[in-house]
Steps between C-alpha positions, in 0.01 A plus 500: 500500500805412335737250650826601655740387239262631230517837656865496498480424140259752435743743635769386309297560163347825622866614535608421132165679392562797735848611389676322745406737811575229778448727789144561390453155444613372820350774708167421358233339702299201392126519513502354858746773590820261505832606361727277266719423792225338692403285225894400450563408839159306556553305177857417593643679180866464443757741679588688177128639469507579886811696459394655175182629651698595835712724272238699331258534799699434828248637734260234398654263745338703783137492381266247657343248256107600515388139469748289725574820720874376481796683408685409175775282683226326698317402181830380346554286834131357496418179329681155410700672212640758695855614346758574774703725266196735436409516874868571568523748231190694634630506846857580424380800298333643794505306828277774681195328329537260763372753754188595303169385614237379286218495764364843666639575818 
């Protein structure tokens, strides 16, 4: 299983090899069914990358990560290296995600 960072790097390389179709690139799922936004949030990537992925696949912020069972803004907030500007960006773009549940009712 590739590391989080190597998956993001692989996405960038694939993008240069596939003619630059970033919508396809960022909406593809990894072998463990995760989206690029999940990896980017979990590995505390820079805000520029989160904004770029968001711009291509804005609905991805509402998709629960199949590994952690967290939404992307929650993944961005977890851990010692959480970046406040990334968390703020994800919540500012769609504050309604706070009302989402990650557990069955």
